[in-house]
Coordinates of C-alpha atoms in Angstrom, one line a residue:
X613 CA -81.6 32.8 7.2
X614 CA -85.3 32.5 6.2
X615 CA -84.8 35.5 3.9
X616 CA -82.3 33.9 2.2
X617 CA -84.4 30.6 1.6
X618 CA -87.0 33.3 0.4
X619 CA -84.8 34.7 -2.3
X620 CA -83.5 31.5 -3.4
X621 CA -87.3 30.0 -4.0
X622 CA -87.8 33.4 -5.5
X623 CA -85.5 33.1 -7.8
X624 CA -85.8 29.8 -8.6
X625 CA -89.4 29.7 -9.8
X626 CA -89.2 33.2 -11.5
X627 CA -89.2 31.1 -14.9
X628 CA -92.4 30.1 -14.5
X629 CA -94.7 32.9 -13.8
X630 CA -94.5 36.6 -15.0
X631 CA -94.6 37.1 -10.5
X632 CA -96.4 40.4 -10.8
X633 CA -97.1 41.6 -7.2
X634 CA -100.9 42.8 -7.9
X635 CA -101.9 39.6 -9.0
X636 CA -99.8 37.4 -6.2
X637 CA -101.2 36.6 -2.6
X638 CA -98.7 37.9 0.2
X639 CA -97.9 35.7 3.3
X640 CA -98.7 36.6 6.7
X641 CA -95.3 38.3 7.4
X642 CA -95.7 40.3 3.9
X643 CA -93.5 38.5 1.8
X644 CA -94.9 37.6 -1.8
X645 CA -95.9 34.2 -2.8
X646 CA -93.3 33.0 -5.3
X647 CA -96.3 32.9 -7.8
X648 CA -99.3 34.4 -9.3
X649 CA -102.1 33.3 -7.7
X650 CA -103.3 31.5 -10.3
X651 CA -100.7 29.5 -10.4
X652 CA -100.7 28.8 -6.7
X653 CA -104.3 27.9 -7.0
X654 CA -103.1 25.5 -9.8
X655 CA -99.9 23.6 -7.8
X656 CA -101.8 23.0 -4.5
X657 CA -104.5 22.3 -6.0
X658 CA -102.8 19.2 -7.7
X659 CA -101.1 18.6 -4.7
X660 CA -104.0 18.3 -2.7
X661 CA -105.4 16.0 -5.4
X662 CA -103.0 13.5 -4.3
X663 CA -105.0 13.2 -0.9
X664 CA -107.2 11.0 -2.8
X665 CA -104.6 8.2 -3.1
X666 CA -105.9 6.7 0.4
X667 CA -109.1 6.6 -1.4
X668 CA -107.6 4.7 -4.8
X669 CA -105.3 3.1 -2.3
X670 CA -106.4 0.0 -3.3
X671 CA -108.4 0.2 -6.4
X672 CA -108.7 3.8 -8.5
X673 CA -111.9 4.5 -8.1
X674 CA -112.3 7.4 -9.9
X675 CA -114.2 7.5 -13.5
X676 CA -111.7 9.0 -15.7
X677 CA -114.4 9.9 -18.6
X678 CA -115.9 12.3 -16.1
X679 CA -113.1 13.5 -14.8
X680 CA -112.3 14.5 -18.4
X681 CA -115.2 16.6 -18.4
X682 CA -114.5 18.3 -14.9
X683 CA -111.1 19.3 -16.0
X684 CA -111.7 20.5 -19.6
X685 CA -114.4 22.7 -18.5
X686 CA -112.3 23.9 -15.9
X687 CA -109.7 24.6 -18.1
X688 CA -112.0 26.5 -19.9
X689 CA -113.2 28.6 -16.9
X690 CA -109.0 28.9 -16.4
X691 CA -108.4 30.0 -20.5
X692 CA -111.3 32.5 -20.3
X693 CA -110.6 34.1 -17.4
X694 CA -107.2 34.7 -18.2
X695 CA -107.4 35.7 -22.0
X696 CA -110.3 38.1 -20.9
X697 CA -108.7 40.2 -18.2
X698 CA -105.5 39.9 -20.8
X699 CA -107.5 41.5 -23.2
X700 CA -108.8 44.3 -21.0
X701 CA -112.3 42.8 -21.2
X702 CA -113.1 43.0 -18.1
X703 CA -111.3 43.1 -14.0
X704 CA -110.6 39.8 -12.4
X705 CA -109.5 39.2 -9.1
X706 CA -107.1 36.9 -7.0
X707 CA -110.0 35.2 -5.6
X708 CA -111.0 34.5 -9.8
X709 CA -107.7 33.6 -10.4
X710 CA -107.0 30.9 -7.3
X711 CA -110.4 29.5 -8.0
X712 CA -110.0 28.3 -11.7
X713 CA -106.2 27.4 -10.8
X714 CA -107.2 25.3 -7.8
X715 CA -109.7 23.0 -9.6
X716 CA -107.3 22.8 -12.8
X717 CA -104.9 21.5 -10.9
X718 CA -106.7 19.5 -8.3
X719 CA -108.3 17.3 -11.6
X720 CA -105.2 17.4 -14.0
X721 CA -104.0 15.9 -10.3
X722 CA -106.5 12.8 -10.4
X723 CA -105.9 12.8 -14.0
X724 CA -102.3 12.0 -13.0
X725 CA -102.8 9.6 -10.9
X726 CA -105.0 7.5 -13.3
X727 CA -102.5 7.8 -15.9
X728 CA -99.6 6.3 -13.6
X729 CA -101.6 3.6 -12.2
X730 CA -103.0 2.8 -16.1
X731 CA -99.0 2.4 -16.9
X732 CA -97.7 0.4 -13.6
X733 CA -100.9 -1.4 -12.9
X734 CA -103.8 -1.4 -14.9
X735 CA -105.5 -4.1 -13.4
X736 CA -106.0 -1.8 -10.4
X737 CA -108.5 0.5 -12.3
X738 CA -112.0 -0.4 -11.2
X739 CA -114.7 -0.7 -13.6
X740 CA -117.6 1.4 -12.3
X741 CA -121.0 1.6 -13.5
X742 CA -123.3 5.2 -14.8
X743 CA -124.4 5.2 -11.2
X744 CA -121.2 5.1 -8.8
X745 CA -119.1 7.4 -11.9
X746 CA -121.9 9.7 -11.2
X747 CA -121.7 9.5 -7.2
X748 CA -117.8 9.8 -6.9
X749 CA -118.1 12.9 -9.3
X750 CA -120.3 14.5 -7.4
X751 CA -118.3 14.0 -4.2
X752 CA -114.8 15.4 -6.5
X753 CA -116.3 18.2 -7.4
X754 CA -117.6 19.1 -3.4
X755 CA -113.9 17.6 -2.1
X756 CA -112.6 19.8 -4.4
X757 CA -114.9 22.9 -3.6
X758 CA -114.1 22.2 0.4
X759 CA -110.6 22.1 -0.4
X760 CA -110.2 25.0 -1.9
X761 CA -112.1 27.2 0.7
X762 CA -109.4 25.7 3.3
X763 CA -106.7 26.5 1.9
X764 CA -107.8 30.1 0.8
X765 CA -108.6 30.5 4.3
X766 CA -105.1 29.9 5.3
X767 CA -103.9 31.1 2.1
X768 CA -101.2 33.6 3.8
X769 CA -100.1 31.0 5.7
X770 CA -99.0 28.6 2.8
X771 CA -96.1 30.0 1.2
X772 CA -93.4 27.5 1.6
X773 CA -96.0 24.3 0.8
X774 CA -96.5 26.1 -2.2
X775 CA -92.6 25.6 -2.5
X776 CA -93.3 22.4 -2.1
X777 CA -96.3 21.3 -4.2
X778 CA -94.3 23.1 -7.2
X779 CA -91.7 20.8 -7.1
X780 CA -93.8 18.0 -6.2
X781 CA -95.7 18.9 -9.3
X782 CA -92.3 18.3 -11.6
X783 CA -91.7 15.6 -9.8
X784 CA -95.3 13.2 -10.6
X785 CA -94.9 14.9 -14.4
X786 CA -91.3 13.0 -14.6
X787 CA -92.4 10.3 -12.7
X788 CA -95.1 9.4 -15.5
X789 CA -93.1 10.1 -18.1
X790 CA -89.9 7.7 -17.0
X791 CA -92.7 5.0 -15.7
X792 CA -93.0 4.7 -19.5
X793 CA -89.7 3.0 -19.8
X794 CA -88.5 2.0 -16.3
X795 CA -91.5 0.5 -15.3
X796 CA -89.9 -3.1 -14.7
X797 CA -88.0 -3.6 -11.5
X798 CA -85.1 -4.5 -12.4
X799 CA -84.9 -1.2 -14.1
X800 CA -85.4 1.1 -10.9
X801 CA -81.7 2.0 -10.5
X802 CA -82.0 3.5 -13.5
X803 CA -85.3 5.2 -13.1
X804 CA -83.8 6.6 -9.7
X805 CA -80.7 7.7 -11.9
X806 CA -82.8 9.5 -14.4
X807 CA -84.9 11.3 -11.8
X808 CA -82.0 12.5 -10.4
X809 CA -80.3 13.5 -13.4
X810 CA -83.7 15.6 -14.7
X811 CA -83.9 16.8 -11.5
X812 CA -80.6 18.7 -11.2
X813 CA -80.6 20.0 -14.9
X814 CA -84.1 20.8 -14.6
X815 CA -84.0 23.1 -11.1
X816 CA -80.3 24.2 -12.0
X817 CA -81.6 26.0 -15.5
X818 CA -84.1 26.9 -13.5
X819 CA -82.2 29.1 -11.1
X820 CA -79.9 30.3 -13.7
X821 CA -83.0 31.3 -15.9
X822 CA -84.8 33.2 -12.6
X823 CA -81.8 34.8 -11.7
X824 CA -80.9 36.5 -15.5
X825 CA -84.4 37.2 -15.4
X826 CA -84.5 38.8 -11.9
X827 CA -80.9 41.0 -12.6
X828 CA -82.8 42.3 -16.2
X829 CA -85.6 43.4 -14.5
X830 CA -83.4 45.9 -11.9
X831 CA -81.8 46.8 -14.5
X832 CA -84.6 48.2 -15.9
X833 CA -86.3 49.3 -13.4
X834 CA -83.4 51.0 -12.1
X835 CA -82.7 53.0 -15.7

């Protein structure tokens, strides 16, 4: 039964990552994580993000201009280490790779969350001053860095919340995009209709991409 749910989640997110075993964390019962691990660093990472919504509960808190920053240099530390082992420049390691992933996604995460609560409800975006951005920057930036030791800690245990955070990651991505036009009430049935609509087109190509893809690659590997 579980093997089966492996395969399917397998297959399913083949599309989005090359899945090469050398550069993929294995759980603790040897089966390989469904992706690279930079791309695992990069979907719990944004799913961990989301931990912060207790904290913007009320009032989002966080100062977006230096959040900007955080995640462009980040994404620069993620673009440079993966164009430069690429290019044969030098070795990286899964350690690299989950590092610049996790803080990618844990900002593009709070990133996220600003950009949702700037279309629903901008007059729950606090005004902070030099002093306070600075502060809750600070603390970001160590959340994150405490974050990321946890969960590479129990990094072999986390395979199916990686399952999880992936599709929780298309999910907030649509969930911005149709707040742009169904963010009236009385237009919810037809947010919840369009969700479920992208949803099933979305993870059915999906499957039907990973699966082509998975039945080329035994083909080839068995010529």
């Amino acid at each position: 039964m579980m093997e089966n749910i492996y395969e399917f989640f397998f297959t399913l997110f083949s599309p989005l990552c090359h899945q090469i075993t050398e550069r993929s964390f294995q759980s603790f019962d040897g089966h390989q994580f469904f992706v690279c691990a930079r791309d695992t660093g990069t979907y719990l990472g944004f799913l961990f993000s989301f931990t912060l919504y207790f904290y913007n509960k009320d009032k989002f808190k966080a100062p977006i201009s230096f959040i900007l920053v955080l995640f462009f240099l980040h994404l620069l530390l993620f673009g440079l280490d993966g164009v430069t082992s690429y290019a044969g420049l030098r070795e990286t390691t899964n350690f690299i790779r989950y590092f610049t992933g996790f803080y990618l996604g844990f900002f593009l995460g709070v990133i996220l969350q600003y950009v949702k609560i700037f279309i629903t409800k901008p007059e729950n975006i606090a005004i902070l001053d030099i002093k306070k951005s600075l502060l809750i920057t600070f603390f970001l930036e160590i959340y994150c860095t405490f974050l990321f030791f946890i969960t590479l800690f129990l990094i072999k245990y986390l395979l199916y919340l990686l399952a999880f955070a992936i599709v929780f990651y298309v999910y907030q991505i649509v969930n911005v995009i149709l707040s742009l036009f169904f963010s009236n009430y009385n237009k919810k049935n037809y947010y919840y209709l369009a969700l479920a609509i992208i949803f099933i087109v979305f993870f059915s190509s999906m499957l039907l991409a990973g699966t082509f893809k998975i039945n080329m690659v035994e083909k080839l590997y068995h010529k």
